[in-house]
Short mmCIF file of C-alpha atoms in Angstrom, two decimals:
data_model
loop_
_atom_site.label_atom_id
_atom_site.label_comp_id
_atom_site.label_asym_id
_atom_site.label_seq_id
_atom_site.Cartn_x
_atom_site.Cartn_y
_atom_site.Cartn_z
CA MET A 26 149.95 181.07 0.07
CA THR A 27 147.64 183.81 -1.22
CA SER A 28 144.37 183.47 -3.46
CA LYS A 29 144.08 186.56 -5.42
CA GLU A 30 140.22 187.08 -6.60
CA SER A 31 139.63 187.49 -9.65
CA PRO A 32 138.10 190.66 -11.57
CA LYS A 33 134.67 188.55 -12.87
CA SER A 34 134.20 186.77 -9.53
CA LYS A 35 134.54 189.93 -7.44
CA TRP A 36 132.10 191.43 -10.53
CA SER A 37 129.67 188.28 -10.18
CA ASN A 38 129.94 188.70 -6.12
CA THR A 39 129.28 192.32 -6.17
CA VAL A 40 125.67 191.36 -8.61
CA ALA A 41 125.28 188.64 -5.91
CA GLN A 42 125.15 191.13 -2.92
CA ASP A 43 123.15 193.90 -5.02
CA VAL A 44 120.17 191.53 -5.80
CA THR A 45 119.81 189.76 -2.25
CA LYS A 46 119.91 193.74 -1.16
CA LYS A 47 117.09 194.66 -3.59
CA VAL A 48 114.66 191.60 -2.86
CA ALA A 49 115.14 191.73 1.13
CA LYS A 50 113.86 195.68 0.73
CA LEU A 51 110.82 194.17 -1.56
CA VAL A 52 109.67 192.33 1.23
CA THR A 53 110.71 194.83 3.54
CA ASP A 54 108.88 197.32 2.19
CA GLY A 55 106.30 195.97 0.95
CA PRO A 56 102.64 196.87 0.32
CA GLN A 57 100.99 196.68 3.74
CA LEU A 58 98.15 196.29 2.77
CA VAL A 59 95.81 195.86 -0.32
CA ILE A 60 92.72 196.74 -0.70
CA THR A 61 90.32 195.74 -3.71
CA ILE A 62 87.08 198.12 -3.97
CA VAL A 63 85.24 195.68 -6.21
CA GLY A 64 81.78 197.26 -6.30
CA ALA A 65 78.26 198.65 -4.38
CA ARG A 66 75.04 197.47 -4.74
CA GLY A 67 71.52 199.44 -3.36
CA VAL A 68 73.03 202.91 -4.64
CA ARG A 69 70.60 205.46 -4.96
CA GLY A 70 71.59 209.28 -5.43
CA ALA A 71 69.94 210.95 -2.36
CA ASP A 72 67.07 212.74 -4.80
CA TRP A 73 67.10 209.20 -6.49
CA LEU A 74 63.26 208.37 -7.60
CA PRO A 75 62.13 205.46 -10.03
CA GLY A 76 62.13 207.06 -13.48
CA LYS A 77 65.21 209.52 -12.69
CA ALA A 78 68.32 209.11 -13.40
CA LYS A 79 71.16 207.71 -11.75
CA PRO A 80 74.39 208.15 -9.92
CA ASP A 81 77.45 208.96 -10.61
CA CYS A 82 79.67 206.82 -7.87
CA TYR A 83 83.00 206.87 -6.48
CA CYS A 84 84.82 205.58 -3.69
CA GLU A 85 86.93 206.70 -1.42
CA VAL A 86 89.31 204.67 1.09
CA THR A 87 90.73 207.13 4.18
CA SER A 88 91.71 205.87 7.23
CA ALA A 89 93.37 208.13 9.97
CA GLY A 90 92.36 210.86 8.52
CA LYS A 91 94.25 209.68 5.02
CA THR A 92 93.46 209.09 2.37
CA LEU A 93 94.51 205.99 1.05
CA HIS A 94 92.39 205.63 -2.96
CA THR A 95 89.70 207.22 -4.72
CA SER A 96 88.46 205.10 -7.17
CA GLN A 97 87.09 206.47 -10.80
CA PRO A 98 83.24 207.94 -11.27
CA LEU A 99 81.19 205.75 -12.41
CA ARG A 100 78.27 206.98 -14.17
CA ASN A 101 74.62 207.01 -14.49
CA ARG A 102 75.12 203.54 -12.08
CA CYS A 103 73.18 202.06 -8.85
CA GLU A 104 75.04 198.83 -9.02
CA PRO A 105 78.91 200.55 -9.48
CA HIS A 106 81.29 197.72 -10.57
CA TRP A 107 84.62 199.43 -10.11
CA ASN A 108 87.24 196.79 -9.32
CA GLU A 109 89.95 198.86 -8.21
CA GLU A 110 92.64 197.88 -6.13
CA CYS A 111 95.19 200.00 -4.19
CA GLN A 112 97.94 199.24 -1.93
CA VAL A 113 99.39 200.47 1.34
CA ALA A 114 103.16 201.14 1.64
CA GLU A 115 102.29 203.35 5.84
CA PHE A 116 98.77 201.70 7.38
CA SER A 117 98.06 202.97 11.02
CA LYS A 118 96.32 200.12 12.13
CA GLY A 119 93.25 201.54 12.38
CA PRO A 120 89.98 201.33 10.95
CA LEU A 121 89.22 201.33 7.00
CA GLU A 122 86.43 204.11 6.51
CA PHE A 123 84.72 203.14 3.06
CA SER A 124 82.79 206.65 1.64
CA VAL A 125 80.75 206.28 -1.91
CA TYR A 126 79.68 209.76 -3.10
CA ASP A 127 77.42 210.89 -6.20
CA GLN A 128 79.32 213.73 -8.08
CA ASP A 129 77.04 216.18 -9.96
CA ALA A 130 77.90 219.43 -10.95
CA ARG A 131 77.15 221.37 -7.69
CA GLY A 132 79.70 219.38 -5.95
CA ARG A 133 79.68 215.39 -3.86
CA ASP A 134 77.07 214.20 -2.32
CA LEU A 135 77.80 211.67 0.77
CA LEU A 136 75.27 207.85 -0.22
CA GLY A 137 76.89 205.56 2.68
CA ALA A 138 79.33 205.10 4.72
CA ALA A 139 81.17 202.04 6.40
CA GLN A 140 83.97 201.02 8.29
CA LEU A 141 86.22 197.83 8.77
CA GLN A 142 87.66 197.27 12.39
CA PRO A 143 90.98 196.23 11.78
CA GLU A 144 89.78 192.65 13.68
CA ASP A 145 88.48 192.65 11.17
CA PHE A 146 91.08 191.93 8.43
CA LEU A 147 94.75 192.36 10.32
CA GLU A 148 94.92 188.45 10.62
CA GLU A 149 93.43 186.79 7.62
CA GLY A 150 92.86 189.40 5.28
CA PHE A 151 88.88 190.36 4.20
CA ASN A 152 86.19 189.23 1.05
CA GLY A 153 83.20 189.98 1.86
CA ASP A 154 80.61 192.77 2.22
CA VAL A 155 80.17 195.47 4.04
CA LYS A 156 76.55 197.46 5.08
CA LEU A 157 76.40 201.08 4.48
CA ALA A 158 75.74 203.16 6.29
CA SER A 159 73.27 205.81 5.40
CA GLU A 160 70.39 208.30 6.06
CA THR A 161 69.09 207.92 2.21
CA LEU A 162 69.71 204.09 1.74
CA ALA A 163 67.55 201.04 3.19
CA GLN A 164 70.00 198.88 2.31
CA ALA A 165 72.94 199.31 0.42
CA TYR A 166 75.98 197.37 0.28
CA LEU A 167 79.95 197.48 -0.16
CA LYS A 168 81.77 194.04 -1.91
CA VAL A 169 85.62 194.77 -0.61
CA ARG A 170 88.10 192.44 -0.56
CA VAL A 171 91.43 193.64 2.57
CA LYS A 172 94.90 191.19 1.76
CA VAL A 173 97.73 191.39 4.29
CA PRO A 174 101.34 190.78 3.94
CA GLY A 175 102.63 186.92 3.92
CA LYS A 176 98.56 185.61 3.74
CA SER A 177 95.90 185.06 0.46
CA THR A 178 93.55 186.56 -0.68
CA PRO A 179 90.39 184.38 1.31
CA ALA A 180 87.95 183.19 0.11
CA GLY A 181 84.78 185.23 -0.68
CA PRO A 182 80.91 184.42 -0.98
CA SER A 183 79.70 183.34 -4.17
CA ALA A 184 78.61 186.44 -6.65
CA CYS A 185 75.84 183.79 -7.93
CA PHE A 186 73.16 181.54 -6.89
CA GLY A 187 70.33 179.78 -8.07
CA ALA A 188 66.35 179.70 -5.95
CA VAL A 189 63.38 177.68 -7.05
CA VAL A 190 59.78 180.06 -5.85
CA SER A 191 56.75 179.62 -6.95
CA ARG A 192 53.17 181.21 -7.09
CA GLN A 193 50.25 179.03 -6.61
CA ASP A 194 48.79 180.64 -9.74
CA LYS A 195 48.77 182.66 -12.53
CA ASN A 196 47.30 185.83 -10.30
CA SER A 197 49.22 185.68 -7.06
CA SER A 198 51.52 188.46 -6.51
CA PHE A 199 55.60 186.70 -6.23
CA GLY A 200 55.44 189.59 -4.06
CA ILE A 201 59.02 191.18 -5.14
CA ARG A 202 58.92 194.83 -6.91
CA PHE A 203 61.87 195.34 -9.27
CA ASP A 204 63.53 198.22 -11.54
CA ILE A 205 63.97 197.10 -14.85
CA ARG A 206 65.78 199.94 -16.50
CA ASP A 207 69.42 198.67 -16.25
CA GLY A 208 68.52 196.51 -19.50
CA SER A 209 69.63 193.12 -18.42
CA HIS A 210 68.87 192.57 -15.45
CA LEU A 211 66.13 192.41 -12.64
CA ALA A 212 67.07 195.13 -10.02
CA VAL A 213 65.36 193.72 -7.02
CA LEU A 214 63.79 196.65 -5.05
CA GLU A 215 61.62 194.60 -2.57
CA ILE A 216 60.88 191.74 -0.59
CA MET A 217 57.07 191.76 -0.16
CA ALA A 218 54.96 189.30 1.78
CA GLY A 219 54.39 186.33 -1.19
CA PRO A 220 56.34 183.66 -2.12
CA PHE A 221 60.31 184.86 -2.51
CA SER A 222 60.17 186.11 0.89
CA GLU A 223 58.70 182.85 2.17
CA TYR A 224 62.13 180.95 0.15
CA ASN A 225 63.79 183.15 2.09
CA ALA A 226 62.45 182.29 5.71
CA THR A 227 63.30 178.31 4.58
CA THR A 228 66.35 178.59 3.07
CA ALA A 229 70.63 179.26 4.87
CA ALA A 230 71.69 183.56 4.73
CA SER A 231 74.32 183.59 2.12
CA ASP A 232 71.06 181.93 0.06
CA ARG A 233 67.89 184.58 0.63
CA ILE A 234 67.49 187.60 -2.56
CA ARG A 235 67.52 190.13 -0.97
CA ALA A 236 66.65 194.40 -2.00
CA TYR A 237 69.47 195.61 -4.64
CA ASP A 238 69.99 191.74 -5.42
CA PHE A 239 69.98 191.05 -9.33
CA LEU A 240 67.95 188.37 -10.85
CA SER A 241 69.78 187.73 -14.29
CA ILE A 242 68.04 185.29 -15.39
CA VAL A 243 64.26 183.59 -14.65
CA ASN A 244 62.94 179.90 -16.33
CA GLY A 245 66.16 180.08 -18.12
CA VAL A 246 65.58 183.74 -19.99
CA SER A 247 67.99 186.41 -19.16
CA GLY A 248 68.52 190.09 -20.83
CA SER A 249 69.67 191.17 -23.88
#
């Protein structure tokens, strides 16, 4: 005795097989890397001085000579925040190169560049700051995240922390210099001898106040 498959059953099996193939293809052909350019701090234009305009920044990601992503330019920012994600379908397993540029009418100036070596992200991914090497920037950092297949994005360092810094009397210097043009935050330009450097000397590296950090609340008062 032989059984004959009904047209409806045959159609259902065909659809199920097609869906299975598509799911398998998505898994196989999914992105090898998901890169997020979060933002930068400490970025100053090549010709920047206090009181002058801030740079129009964008970030370019390359690997093995191939451009993987170019962020949107952000105008008049020393602390640009892009939070842009790109999916990389083909990856040569070489270093990831990040370059931050200042775009103006004359062209572009390289502000700083950094690399992530494969051993820094291929196994577990990456979530943190990389220092921008530059001839014009003293201390500048780019925050990036890299997600690899089968892994969650690693937890990154806290973006905010509190600090208690006291001076001997109201006539003493705190030993810190700010850029106040942001209007909402105090951008740290320099840490000098004084209470802030003493605080840094006695606290964990992750909680130290560095040049180009922002102070958002001081004694309970925040910016407008």
